[in-house]
Short mmCIF file of C-alpha atoms (C1' of nucleotides) in Angstrom, two decimals:
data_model
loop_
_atom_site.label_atom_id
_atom_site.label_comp_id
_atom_site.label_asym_id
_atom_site.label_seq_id
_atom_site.Cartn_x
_atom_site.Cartn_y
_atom_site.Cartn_z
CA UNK A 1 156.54 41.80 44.93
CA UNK A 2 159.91 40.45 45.30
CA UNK A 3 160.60 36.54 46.27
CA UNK A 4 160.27 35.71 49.74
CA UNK A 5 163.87 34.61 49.84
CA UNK A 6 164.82 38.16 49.30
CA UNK A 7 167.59 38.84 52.32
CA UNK A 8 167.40 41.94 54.94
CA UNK A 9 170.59 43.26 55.61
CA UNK A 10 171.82 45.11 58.40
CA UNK A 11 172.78 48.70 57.58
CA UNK A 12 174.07 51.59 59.61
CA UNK A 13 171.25 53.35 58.38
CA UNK A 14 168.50 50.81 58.72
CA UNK A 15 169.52 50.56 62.52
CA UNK A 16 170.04 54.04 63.13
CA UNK A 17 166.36 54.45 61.54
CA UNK A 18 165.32 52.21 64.21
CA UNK A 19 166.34 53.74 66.69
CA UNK A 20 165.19 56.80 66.07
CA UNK A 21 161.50 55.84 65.44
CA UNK A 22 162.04 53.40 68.47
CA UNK A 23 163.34 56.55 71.35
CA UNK A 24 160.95 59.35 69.25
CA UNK A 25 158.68 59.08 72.19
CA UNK A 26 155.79 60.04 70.24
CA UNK A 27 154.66 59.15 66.33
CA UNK A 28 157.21 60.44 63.85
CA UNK A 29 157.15 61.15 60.76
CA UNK A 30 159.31 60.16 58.01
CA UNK A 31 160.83 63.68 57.58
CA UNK A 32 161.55 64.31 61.24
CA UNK A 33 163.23 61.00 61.78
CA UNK A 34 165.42 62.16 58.50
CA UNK A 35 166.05 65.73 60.21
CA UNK A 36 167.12 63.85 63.61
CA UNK A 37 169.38 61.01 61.88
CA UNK A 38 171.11 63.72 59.93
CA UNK A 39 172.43 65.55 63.54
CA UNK A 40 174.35 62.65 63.48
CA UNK A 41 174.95 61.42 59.86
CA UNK A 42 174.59 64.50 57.87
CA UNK A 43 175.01 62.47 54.69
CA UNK A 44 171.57 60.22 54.86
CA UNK A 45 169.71 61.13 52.34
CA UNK A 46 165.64 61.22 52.39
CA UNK A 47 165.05 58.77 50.01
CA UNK A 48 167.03 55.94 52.35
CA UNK A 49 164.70 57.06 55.31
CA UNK A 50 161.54 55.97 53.59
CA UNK A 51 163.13 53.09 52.05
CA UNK A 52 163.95 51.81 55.61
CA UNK A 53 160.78 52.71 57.24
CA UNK A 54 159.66 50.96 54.55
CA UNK A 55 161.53 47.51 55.10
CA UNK A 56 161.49 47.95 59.08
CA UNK A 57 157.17 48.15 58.92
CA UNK A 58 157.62 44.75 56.72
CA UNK A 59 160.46 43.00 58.68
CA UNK A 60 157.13 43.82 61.28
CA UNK A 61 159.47 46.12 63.73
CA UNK A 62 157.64 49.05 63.76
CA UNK A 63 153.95 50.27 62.50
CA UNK A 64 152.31 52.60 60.26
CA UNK A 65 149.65 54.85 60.61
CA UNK A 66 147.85 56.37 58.11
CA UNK A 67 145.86 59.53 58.89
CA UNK A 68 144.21 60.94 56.38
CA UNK A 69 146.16 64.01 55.50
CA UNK A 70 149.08 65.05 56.21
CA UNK A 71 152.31 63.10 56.55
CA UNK A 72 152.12 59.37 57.53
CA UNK A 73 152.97 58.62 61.18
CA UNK A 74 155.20 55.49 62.35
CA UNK A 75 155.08 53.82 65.53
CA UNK A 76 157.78 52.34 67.79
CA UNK A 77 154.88 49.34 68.41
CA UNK A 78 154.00 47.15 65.94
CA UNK A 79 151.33 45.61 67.39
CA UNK A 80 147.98 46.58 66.39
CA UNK A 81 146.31 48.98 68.72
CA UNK A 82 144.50 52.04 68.26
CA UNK A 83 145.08 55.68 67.94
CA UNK A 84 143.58 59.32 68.24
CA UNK A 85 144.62 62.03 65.76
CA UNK A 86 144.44 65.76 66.92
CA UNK A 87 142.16 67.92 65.17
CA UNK A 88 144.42 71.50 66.98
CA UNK A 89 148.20 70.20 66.43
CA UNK A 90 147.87 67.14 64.49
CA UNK A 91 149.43 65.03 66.82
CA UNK A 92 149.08 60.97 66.77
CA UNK A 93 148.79 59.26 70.45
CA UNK A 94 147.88 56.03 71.40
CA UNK A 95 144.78 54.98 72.52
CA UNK A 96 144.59 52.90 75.82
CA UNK A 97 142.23 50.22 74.93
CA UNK A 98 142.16 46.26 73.88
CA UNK A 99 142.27 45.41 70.46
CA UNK A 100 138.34 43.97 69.94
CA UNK A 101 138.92 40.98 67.96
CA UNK A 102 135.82 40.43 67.91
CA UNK A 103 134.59 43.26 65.79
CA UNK A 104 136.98 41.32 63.09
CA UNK A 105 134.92 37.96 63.97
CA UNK A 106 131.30 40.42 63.44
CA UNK A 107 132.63 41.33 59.92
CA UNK A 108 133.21 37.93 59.28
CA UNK A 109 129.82 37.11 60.14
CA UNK A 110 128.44 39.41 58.16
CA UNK A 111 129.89 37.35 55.38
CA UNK A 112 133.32 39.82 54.70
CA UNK A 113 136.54 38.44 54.56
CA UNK A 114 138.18 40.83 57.25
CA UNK A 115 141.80 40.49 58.27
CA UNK A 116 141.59 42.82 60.37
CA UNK A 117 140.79 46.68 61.44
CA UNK A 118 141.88 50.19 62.20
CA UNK A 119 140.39 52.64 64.55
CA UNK A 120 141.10 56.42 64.46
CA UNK A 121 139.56 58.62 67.25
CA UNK A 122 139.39 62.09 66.23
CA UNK A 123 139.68 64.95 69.15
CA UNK A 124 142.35 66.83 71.31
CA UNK A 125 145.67 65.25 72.06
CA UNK A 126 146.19 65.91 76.12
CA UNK A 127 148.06 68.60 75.11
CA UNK A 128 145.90 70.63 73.57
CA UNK A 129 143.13 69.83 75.54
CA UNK A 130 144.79 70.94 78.53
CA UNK A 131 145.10 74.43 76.94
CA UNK A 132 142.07 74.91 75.61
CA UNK A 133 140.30 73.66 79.29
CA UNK A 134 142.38 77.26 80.62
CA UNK B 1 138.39 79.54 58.42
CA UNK B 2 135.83 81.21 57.03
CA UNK B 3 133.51 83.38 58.55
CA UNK B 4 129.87 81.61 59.77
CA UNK B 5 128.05 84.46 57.47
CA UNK B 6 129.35 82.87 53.71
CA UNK B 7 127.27 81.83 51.66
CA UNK B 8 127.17 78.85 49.19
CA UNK B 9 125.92 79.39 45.73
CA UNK B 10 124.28 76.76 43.41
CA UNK B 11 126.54 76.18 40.15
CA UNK B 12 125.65 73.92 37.30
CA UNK B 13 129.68 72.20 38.27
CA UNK B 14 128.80 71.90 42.07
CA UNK B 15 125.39 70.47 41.11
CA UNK B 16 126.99 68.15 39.15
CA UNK B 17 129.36 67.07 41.57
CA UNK B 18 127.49 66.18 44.11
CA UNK B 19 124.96 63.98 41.64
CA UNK B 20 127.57 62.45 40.44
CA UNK B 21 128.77 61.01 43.78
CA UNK B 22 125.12 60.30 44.73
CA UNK B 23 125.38 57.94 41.82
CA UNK B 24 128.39 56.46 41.67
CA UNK B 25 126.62 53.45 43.34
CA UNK B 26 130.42 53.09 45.01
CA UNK B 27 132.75 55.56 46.35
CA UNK B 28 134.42 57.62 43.74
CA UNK B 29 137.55 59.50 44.02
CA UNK B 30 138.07 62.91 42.87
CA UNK B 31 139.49 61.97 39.34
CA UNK B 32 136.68 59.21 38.64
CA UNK B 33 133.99 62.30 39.37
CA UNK B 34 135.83 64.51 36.98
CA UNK B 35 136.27 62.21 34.64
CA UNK B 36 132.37 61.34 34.29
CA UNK B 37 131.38 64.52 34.62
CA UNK B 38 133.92 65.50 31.52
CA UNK B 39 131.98 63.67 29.20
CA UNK B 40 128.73 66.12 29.22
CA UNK B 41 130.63 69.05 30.05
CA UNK B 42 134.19 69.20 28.80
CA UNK B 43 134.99 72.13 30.25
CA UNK B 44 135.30 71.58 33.71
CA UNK B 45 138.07 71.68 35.79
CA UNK B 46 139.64 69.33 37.98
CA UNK B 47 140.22 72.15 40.88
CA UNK B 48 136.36 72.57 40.36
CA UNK B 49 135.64 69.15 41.57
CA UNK B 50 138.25 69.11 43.83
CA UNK B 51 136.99 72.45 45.48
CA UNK B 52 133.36 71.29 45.25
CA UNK B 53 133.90 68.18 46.96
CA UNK B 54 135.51 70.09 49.73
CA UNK B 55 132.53 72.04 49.83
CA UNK B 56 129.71 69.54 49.75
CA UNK B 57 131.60 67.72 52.44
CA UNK B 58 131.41 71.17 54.86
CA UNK B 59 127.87 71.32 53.89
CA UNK B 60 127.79 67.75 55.40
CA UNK B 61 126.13 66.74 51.95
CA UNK B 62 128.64 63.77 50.81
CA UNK B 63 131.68 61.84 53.25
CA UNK B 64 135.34 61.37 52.76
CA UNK B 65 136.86 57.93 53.55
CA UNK B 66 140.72 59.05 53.63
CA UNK B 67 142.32 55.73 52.78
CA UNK B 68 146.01 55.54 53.83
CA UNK B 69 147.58 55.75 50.60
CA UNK B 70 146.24 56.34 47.15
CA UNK B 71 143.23 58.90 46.43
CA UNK B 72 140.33 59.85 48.86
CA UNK B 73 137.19 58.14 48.21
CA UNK B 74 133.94 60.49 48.74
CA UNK B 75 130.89 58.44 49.96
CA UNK B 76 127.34 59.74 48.97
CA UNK B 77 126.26 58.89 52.37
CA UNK B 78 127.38 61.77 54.56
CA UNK B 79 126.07 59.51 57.95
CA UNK B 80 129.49 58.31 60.09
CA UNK B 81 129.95 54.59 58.96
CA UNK B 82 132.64 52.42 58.38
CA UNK B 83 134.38 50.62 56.02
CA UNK B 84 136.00 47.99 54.23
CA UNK B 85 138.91 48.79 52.14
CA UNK B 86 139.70 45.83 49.54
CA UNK B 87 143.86 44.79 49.73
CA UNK B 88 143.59 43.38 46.54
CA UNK B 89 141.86 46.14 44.51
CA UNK B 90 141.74 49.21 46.76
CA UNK B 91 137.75 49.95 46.63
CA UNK B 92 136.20 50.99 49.28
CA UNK B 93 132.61 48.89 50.29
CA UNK B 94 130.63 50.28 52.94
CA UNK B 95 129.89 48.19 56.27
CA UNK B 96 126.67 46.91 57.32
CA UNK B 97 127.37 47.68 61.25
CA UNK B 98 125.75 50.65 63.43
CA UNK B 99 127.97 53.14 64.75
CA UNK B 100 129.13 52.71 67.98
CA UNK B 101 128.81 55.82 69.96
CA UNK B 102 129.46 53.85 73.23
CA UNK B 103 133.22 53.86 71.70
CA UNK B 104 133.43 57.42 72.33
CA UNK B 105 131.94 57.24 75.75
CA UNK B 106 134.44 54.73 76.15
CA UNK B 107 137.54 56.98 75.29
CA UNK B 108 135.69 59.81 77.07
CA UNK B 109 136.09 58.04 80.03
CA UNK B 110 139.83 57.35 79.68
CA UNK B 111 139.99 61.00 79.89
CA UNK B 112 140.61 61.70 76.30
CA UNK B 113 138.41 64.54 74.11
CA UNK B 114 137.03 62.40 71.83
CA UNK B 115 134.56 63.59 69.33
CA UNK B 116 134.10 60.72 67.23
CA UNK B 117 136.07 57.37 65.58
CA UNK B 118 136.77 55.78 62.42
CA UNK B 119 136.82 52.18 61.39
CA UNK B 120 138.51 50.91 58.26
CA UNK B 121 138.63 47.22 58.33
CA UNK B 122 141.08 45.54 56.08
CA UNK B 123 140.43 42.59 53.80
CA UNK B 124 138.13 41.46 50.48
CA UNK B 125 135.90 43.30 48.71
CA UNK B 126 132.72 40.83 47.97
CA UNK B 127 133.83 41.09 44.11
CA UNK B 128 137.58 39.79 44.95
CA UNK B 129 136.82 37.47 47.69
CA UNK B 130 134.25 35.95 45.29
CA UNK B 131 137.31 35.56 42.23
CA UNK B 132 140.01 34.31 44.99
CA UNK B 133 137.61 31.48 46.71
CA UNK B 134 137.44 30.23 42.66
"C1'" DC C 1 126.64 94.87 41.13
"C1'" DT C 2 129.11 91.98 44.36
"C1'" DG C 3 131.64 88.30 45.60
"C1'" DA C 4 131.26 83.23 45.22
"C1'" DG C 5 132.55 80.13 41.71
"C1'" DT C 6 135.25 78.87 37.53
"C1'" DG C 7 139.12 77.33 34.21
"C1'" DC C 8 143.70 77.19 33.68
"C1'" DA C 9 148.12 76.22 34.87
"C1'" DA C 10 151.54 76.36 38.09
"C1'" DA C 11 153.07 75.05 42.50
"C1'" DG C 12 152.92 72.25 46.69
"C1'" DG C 13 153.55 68.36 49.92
"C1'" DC C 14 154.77 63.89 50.48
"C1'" DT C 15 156.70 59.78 48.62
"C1'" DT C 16 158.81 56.82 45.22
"C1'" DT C 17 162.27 55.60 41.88
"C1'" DG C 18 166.29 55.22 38.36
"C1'" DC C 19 170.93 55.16 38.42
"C1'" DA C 20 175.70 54.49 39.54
"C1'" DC C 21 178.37 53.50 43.34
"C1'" DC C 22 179.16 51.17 47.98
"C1'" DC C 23 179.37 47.67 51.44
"C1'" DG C 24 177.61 43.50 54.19
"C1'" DT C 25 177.76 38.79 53.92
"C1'" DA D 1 181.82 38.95 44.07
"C1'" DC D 2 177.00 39.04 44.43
"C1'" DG D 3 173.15 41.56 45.30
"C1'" DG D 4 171.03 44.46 48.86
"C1'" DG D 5 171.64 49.25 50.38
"C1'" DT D 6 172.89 54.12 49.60
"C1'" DG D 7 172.94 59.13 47.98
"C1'" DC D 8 171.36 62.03 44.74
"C1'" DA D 9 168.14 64.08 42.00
"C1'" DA D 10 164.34 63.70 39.19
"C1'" DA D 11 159.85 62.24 38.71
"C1'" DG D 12 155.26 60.88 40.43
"C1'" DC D 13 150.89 61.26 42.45
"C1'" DC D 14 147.32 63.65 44.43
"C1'" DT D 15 145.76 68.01 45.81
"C1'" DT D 16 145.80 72.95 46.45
"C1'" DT D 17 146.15 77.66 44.91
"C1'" DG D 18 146.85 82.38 42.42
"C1'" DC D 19 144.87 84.79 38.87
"C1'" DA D 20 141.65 86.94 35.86
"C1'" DC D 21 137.20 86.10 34.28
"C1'" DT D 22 132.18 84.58 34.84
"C1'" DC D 23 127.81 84.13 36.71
"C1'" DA D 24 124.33 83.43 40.52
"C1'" DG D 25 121.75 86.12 43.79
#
DNA sequence: CTGAGTGCAAAGGCTTTGCACCCGT
DNA sequence: ACGGGTGCAAAGCCTTTGCACTCAG
C-alpha cells in the first residue's frame, strides 16, 4: 500500500494508454491495447501497459472486469454497471440496465457488510447471436 | 468437446475430490483440496485434482466461483447462487438470497441471449467484519 | 482388454516485479 | 535533484497438457 500522498504523474505512456482503452470501442485487453500503442510507439514495453492500466483503474478513469478465465477486460467507463461475457467468442459488452442499489442495501440487511456488487450475464454477444439465429 | 457417448469412471482420486469439497465446510481452491487430500494419499497429483474438479463440475456435481484474481474457489453446492467475496481476506461466503431468474427475463427482453447471471458482491466476510467493528 | 484416469514434469497464459536508467515536476 | 515512470527480462502464479503407465468396467 503506498501513502496516500503518493503523486500521479503524467506520462506519454500513461495518456497514450488512455486513450487507447478510452477509443477501443469495445473491452480490451491488456495485451491488445499493448499491440495497438506499439503501431505508434514501438518501444512500450508490456510491463508499462499493465502498470498503467493499473494506476488509470485507481486514479478511477477507467474499470476492470474480471471474467473468470481468460484475460482481464478494461472498460472506457468507470462507473459501475453491468456486463455479459460470450460463451462463442469471448467477447465482454455492456449490459443496458440500472445499477440496483438496492440489492447492496438487501445484503446489508441480511447482516453483510457489502460495498457493493458485480453482475456477469453469461450468453451470446449480438454478434454471435446473430450468426447462429442464420 | 467431447463426444455425448464418454463415459466417467469412478477413481479412488476423483472420489476423493469431490468429498473433499463436500467438506470443506467453505469453498476450497484447487491447491487447499490437494493439499488435504495429500495427507492420506501422498501420491496424488495436483493435475489429478485439477482435472477432477473440471470433471465433477461437467457432471454438475460441485460449482466454480471464478474470483477475479487469485485461485478459483469450487463450491460443494453445484445450485446457481451468489456470493460474497471478502476484500480483506479473499474467502468466498455464500449468500443467503434466491436466484433471480426474472434477471434473465429481464436481459432477454433487452434483446440479449442470456442464459444465466452471476453475482459477486464485494465487502466483509462475517469473520473480518466481526475483527474490524473491534 | 480397452480407454478413461493417473503421476510426473514440463509448458502455457497472463501478470507482476527487480533493476538500472529516464524524465516530469 | 527527487522520486515516479520506463524498458527489459526474469520470475511468479495458477492451470493445463503430453507422455507412458495403471486400473476400472
Amino acid at each position: 500500500m503506498k501513502p496516500a500522498t503518493s503523486q500521479f504523474r503524467n506520462s506519454k505512456q500513461r495518456q497514450r494508454v488512455l486513450d487507447t482503452v478510452a477509443h477501443a470501442g469495445f473491452h480490451p485487453t491488456a495485451d491488445w491495447v499493448y499491440q495497438q500503442i506499439r503501431l505508434e510507439d514501438p518501444n512500450i514495453s508490456l510491463g508499462t501497459v499493465y502498470r498503467n492500466l493499473d494506476v488509470l483503474y485507481q486514479m478511477g478513469k477507467i474499470g476492470r472486469v474480471g471474467v473468470g478465465d481468460g484475460p482481464e477486460a478494461f472498460d472506457a467507463n468507470p462507473m459501475p454497471h453491468y456486463h455479459l461475457i460470450c460463451r462463442e467468442c469471448g467477447r465482454v459488452e455492456d449490459m443496458p440496465m440500472p445499477y440496483m442499489t438496492e440489492l447492496d442495501r438487501q445484503a446489508q440487511q441480511a447482516g453483510f457488510s457489502v460495498t457493493g456488487h458485480r453482475i456477469l450475464f453469461e450468453g451470446l454477444c449480438e454478434e454471435c447471436a446473430k450468426r447462429t439465429r442464420q
